[in-house]
CSV table of C-alpha atoms and ligand atoms in Angstrom, one decimal:
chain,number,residue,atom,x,y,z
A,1,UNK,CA,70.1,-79.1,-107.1
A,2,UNK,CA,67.4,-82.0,-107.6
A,3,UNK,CA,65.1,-81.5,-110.3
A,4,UNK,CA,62.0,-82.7,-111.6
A,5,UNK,CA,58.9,-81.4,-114.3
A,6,UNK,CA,56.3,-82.2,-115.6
A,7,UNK,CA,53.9,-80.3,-118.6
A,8,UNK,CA,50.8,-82.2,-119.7
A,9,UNK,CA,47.9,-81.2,-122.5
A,10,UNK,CA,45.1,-81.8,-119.9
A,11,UNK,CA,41.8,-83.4,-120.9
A,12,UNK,CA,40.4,-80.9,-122.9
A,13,UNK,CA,42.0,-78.6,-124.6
A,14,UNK,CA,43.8,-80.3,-128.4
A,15,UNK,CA,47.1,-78.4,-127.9
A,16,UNK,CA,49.8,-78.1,-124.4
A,17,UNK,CA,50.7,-73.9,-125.5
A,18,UNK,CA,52.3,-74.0,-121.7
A,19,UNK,CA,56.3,-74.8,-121.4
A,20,UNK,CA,59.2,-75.3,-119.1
A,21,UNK,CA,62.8,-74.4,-119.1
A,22,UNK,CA,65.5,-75.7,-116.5
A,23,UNK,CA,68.6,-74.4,-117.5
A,24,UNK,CA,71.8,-75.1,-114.7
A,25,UNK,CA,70.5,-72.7,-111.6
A,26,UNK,CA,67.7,-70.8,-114.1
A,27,UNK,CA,63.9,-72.6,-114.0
A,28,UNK,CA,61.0,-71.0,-116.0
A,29,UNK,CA,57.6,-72.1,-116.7
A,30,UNK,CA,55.4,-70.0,-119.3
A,31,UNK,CA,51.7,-70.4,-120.3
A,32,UNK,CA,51.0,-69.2,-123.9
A,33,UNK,CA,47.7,-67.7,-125.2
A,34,UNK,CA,46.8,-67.4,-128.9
A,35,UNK,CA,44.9,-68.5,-131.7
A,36,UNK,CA,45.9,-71.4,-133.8
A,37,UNK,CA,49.5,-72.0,-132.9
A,38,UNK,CA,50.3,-68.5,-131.9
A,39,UNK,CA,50.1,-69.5,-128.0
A,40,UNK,CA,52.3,-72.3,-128.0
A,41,UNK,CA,55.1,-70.2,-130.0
A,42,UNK,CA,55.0,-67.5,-127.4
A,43,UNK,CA,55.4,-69.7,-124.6
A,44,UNK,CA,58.2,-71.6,-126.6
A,45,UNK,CA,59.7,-68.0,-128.0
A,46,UNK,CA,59.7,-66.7,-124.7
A,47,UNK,CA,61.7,-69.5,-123.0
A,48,UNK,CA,64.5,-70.0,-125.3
A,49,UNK,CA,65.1,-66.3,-125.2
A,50,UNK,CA,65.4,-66.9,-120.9
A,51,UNK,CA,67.1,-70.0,-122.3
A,52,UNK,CA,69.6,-68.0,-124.4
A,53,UNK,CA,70.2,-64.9,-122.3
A,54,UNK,CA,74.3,-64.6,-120.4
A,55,UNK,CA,73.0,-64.5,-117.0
A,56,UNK,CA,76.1,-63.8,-114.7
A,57,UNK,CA,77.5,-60.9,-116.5
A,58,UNK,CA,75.6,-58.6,-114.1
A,59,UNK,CA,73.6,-58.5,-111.0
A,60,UNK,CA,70.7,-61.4,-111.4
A,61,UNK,CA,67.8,-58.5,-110.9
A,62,UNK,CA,68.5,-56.3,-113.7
A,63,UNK,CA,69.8,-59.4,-116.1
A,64,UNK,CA,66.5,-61.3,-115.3
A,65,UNK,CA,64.6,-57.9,-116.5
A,66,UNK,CA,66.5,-57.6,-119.2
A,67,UNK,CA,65.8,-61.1,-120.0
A,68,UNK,CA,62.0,-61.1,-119.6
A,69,UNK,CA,62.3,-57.7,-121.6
A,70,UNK,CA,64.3,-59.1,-124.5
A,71,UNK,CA,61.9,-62.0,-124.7
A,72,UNK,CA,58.7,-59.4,-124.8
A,73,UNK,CA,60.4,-57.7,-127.9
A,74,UNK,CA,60.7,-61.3,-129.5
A,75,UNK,CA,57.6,-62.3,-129.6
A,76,UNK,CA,56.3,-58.9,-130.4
A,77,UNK,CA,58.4,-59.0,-133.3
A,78,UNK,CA,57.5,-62.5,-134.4
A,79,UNK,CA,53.4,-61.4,-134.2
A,80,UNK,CA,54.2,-58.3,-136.1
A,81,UNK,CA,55.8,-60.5,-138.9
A,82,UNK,CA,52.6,-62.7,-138.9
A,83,UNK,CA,48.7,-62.0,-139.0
A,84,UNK,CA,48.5,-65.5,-137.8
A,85,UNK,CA,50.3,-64.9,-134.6
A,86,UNK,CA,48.8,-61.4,-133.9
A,87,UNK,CA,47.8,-60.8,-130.1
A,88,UNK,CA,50.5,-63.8,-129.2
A,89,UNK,CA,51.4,-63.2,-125.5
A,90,UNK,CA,52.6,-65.4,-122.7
A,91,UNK,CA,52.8,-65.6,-119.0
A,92,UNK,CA,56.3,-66.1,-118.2
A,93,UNK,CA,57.4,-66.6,-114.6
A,94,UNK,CA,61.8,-67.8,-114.0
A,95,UNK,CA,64.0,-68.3,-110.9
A,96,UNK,CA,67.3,-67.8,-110.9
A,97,UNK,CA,68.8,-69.8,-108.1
A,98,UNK,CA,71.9,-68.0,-106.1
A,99,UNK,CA,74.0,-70.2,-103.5
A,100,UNK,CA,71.5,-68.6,-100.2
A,101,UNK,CA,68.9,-66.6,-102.5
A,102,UNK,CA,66.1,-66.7,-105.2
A,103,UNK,CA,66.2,-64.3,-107.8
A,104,UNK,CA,62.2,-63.6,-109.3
A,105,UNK,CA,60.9,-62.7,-112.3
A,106,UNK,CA,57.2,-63.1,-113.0
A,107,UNK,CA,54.1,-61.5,-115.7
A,108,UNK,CA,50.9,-63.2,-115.8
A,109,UNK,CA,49.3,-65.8,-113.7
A,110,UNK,CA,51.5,-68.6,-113.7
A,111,UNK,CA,53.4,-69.3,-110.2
A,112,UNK,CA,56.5,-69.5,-107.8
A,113,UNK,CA,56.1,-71.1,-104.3
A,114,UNK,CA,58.2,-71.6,-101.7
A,115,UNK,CA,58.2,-74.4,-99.4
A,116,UNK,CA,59.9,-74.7,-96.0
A,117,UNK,CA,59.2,-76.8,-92.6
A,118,UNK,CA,55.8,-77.5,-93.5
A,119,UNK,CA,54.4,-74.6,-94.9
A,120,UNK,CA,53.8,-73.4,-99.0
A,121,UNK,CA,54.0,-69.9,-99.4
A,122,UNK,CA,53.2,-67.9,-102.9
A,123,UNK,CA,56.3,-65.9,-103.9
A,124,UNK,CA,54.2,-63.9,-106.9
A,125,UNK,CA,51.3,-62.2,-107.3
A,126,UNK,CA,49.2,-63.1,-110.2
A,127,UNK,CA,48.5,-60.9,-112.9
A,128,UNK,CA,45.0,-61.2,-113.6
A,129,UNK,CA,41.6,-58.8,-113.5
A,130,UNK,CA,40.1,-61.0,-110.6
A,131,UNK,CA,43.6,-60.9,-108.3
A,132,UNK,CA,43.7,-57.6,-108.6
A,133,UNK,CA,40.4,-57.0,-107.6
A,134,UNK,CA,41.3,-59.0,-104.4
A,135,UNK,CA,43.9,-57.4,-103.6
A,136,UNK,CA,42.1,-53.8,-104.7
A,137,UNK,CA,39.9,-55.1,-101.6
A,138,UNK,CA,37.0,-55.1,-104.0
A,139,UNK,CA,36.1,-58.6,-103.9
A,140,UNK,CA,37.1,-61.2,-101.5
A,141,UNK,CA,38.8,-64.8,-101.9
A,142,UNK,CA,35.6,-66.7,-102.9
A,143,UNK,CA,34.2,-64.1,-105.2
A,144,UNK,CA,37.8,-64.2,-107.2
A,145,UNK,CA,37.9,-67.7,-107.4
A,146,UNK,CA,34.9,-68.1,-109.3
A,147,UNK,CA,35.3,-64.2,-111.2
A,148,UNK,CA,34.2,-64.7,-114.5
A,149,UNK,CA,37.8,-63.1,-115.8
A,150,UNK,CA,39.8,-64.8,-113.0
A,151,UNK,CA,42.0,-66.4,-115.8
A,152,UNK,CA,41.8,-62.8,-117.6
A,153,UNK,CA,45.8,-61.6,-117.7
A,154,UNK,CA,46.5,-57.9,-117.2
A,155,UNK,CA,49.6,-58.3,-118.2
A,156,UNK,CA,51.5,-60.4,-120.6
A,157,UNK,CA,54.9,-60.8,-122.7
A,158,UNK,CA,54.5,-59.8,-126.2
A,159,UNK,CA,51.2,-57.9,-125.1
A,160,UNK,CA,51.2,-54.2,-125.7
A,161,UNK,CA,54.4,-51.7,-126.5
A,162,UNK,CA,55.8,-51.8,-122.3
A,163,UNK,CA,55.7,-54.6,-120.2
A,164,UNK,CA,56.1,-53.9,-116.2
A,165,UNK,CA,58.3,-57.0,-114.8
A,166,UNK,CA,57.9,-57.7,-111.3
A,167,UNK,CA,61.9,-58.9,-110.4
A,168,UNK,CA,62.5,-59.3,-107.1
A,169,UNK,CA,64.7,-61.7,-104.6
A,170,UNK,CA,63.8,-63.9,-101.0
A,171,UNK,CA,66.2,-66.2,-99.0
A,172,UNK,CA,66.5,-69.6,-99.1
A,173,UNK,CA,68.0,-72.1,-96.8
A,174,UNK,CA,68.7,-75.5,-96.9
A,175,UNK,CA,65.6,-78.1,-97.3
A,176,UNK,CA,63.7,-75.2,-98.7
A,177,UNK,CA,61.9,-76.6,-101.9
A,178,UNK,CA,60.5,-74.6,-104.7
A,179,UNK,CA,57.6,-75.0,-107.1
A,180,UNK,CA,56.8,-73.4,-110.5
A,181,UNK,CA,53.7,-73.8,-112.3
A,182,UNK,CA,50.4,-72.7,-114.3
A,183,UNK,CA,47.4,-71.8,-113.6
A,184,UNK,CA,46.2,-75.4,-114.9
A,185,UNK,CA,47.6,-76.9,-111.5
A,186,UNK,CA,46.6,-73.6,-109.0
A,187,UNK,CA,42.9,-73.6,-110.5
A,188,UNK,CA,42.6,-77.2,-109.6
A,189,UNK,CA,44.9,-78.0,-106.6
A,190,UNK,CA,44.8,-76.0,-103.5
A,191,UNK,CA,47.8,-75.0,-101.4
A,192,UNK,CA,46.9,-77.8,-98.8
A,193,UNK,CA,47.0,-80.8,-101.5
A,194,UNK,CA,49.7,-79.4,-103.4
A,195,UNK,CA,51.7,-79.4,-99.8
A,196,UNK,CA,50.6,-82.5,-99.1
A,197,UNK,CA,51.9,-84.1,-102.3
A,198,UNK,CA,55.5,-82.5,-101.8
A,199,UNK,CA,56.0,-83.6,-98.6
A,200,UNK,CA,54.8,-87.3,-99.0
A,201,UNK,CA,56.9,-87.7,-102.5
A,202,UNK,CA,60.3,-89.0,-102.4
A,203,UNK,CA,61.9,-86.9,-105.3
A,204,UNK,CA,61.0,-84.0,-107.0
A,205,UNK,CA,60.1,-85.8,-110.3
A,206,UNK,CA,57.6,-88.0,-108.3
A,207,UNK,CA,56.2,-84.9,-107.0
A,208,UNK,CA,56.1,-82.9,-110.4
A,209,UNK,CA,54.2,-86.2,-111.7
A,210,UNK,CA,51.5,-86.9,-108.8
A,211,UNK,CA,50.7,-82.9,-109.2
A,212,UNK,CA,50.1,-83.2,-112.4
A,213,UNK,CA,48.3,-86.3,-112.1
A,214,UNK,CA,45.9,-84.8,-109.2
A,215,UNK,CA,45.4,-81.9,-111.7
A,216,UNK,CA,44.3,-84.4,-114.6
A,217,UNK,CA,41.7,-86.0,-112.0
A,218,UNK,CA,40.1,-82.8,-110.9
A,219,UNK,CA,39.6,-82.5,-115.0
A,220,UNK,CA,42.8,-81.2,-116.2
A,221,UNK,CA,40.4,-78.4,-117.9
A,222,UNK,CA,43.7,-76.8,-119.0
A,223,UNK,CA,47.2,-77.4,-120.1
A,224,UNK,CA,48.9,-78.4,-116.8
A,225,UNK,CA,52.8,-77.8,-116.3
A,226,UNK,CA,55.4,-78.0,-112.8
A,227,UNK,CA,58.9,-77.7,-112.0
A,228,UNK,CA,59.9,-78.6,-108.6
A,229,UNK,CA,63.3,-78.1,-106.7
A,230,UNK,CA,65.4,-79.1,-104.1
A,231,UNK,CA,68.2,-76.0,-104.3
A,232,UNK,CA,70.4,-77.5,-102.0
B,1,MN,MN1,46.8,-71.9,-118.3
């Protein structure tokens, strides 16, 4: 598997609270939100528990819930311990790569895309008020994109006493690519661009950096972060 990522600060904001994990066949990309410090501790909290976890002792679903579970009570235990990190949470979203399938699990807004022959297509659904007015039907494409509360999360790990993981699993064959990353490149770059970037780069770390570098240029408004594969 060919590898390459990328996290940057952006422009704007003084600290990078997103993060990335590539562990052998396990990638994971989290975007933290909190005062002070608290967001970049969740991010980091929640991807060395992914990091940590003995994946292949059961099925990759239920271990990759378990996982995202385990890394939920973590940082919920870590705020409770300190005023300073109260109301911690992340957005946490991890593939688990099987010889001919992807194992998902995803919370929050950051994203997993699949690329084959040409086309991008967006494995998860994000997890915030405006996307789920979209896909309620109660507002359409434009309107969500510039929602006041697009980048509002309704859900999060290490927000609130249950988290609801969405796990799930898609084929993949060989030349498929795959693409991880936060909101800080999918607010910016469009589906088109960030298509056009992976196709015309000749390694996955020369992709990971150009998206992050056309991200930057639009602003970089936000902490910026990418992992792109090659599976096979
Ligand atoms: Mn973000």
């Amino acid at each position: 598997m060919k590898v390459g990522a990328r996290t940057h600060a952006g422009k704007v904001r003084p600290n990078n609270e997103d993060g990335y994990l590539i562990r052998d066949r396990l990638l994971a990309v989290a975007d933290g939100m909190g005062g002070h410090k608290a967001g970049e501790v969740a991010s980091a909290v929640a991807l060395e528990v992914m990091g940590e976890y003995p994946f292949s002792q059961g099925q990759p679903e239920s271990d990759l819930r378990r996982a995202v579970q385990a890394a939920h009570e973590r940082v919920r235990e870590l705020a409770s311990q300190d005023p300073a990190m109260a109301g911690m949470g992340t957005t946490l979203t991890a593939a688990l790569i099987g010889p001919d399938r992807v194992f998902v699990a995803h919370v929050g807004d950051s994203r997993l895309y699949r690329w084959r022959a040409g086309e991008l297509k967006l494995m998860t659904e994000d997890h915030s008020l405006a996307a789920e007015l979209l896909r309620a039907g109660r507002i359409d494409e434009e309107t969500a994109r510039r929602h006041p509360h697009r980048h509002a999360l309704t859900r999060a790990v290490g927000i609130g006493h249950s988290l609801a993981v969405d796990v799930g699993s898609f084929p993949i064959e060989p030349g498929d690519g795959l693409l991880l990353c936060t909101d800080g490149l999918s607010a910016l770059v469009d589906d088109e661009d960030i298509l056009r970037i992976l196709q015309a780069e000749p390694s996955a770390q020369a992709a990971a950096d150009a998206l992050v570098d056309l991200a930057l240029a639009r602003g970089g408004v936000d902490n910026v972060t990418v992992v792109v594969a090659s599976p096979h």
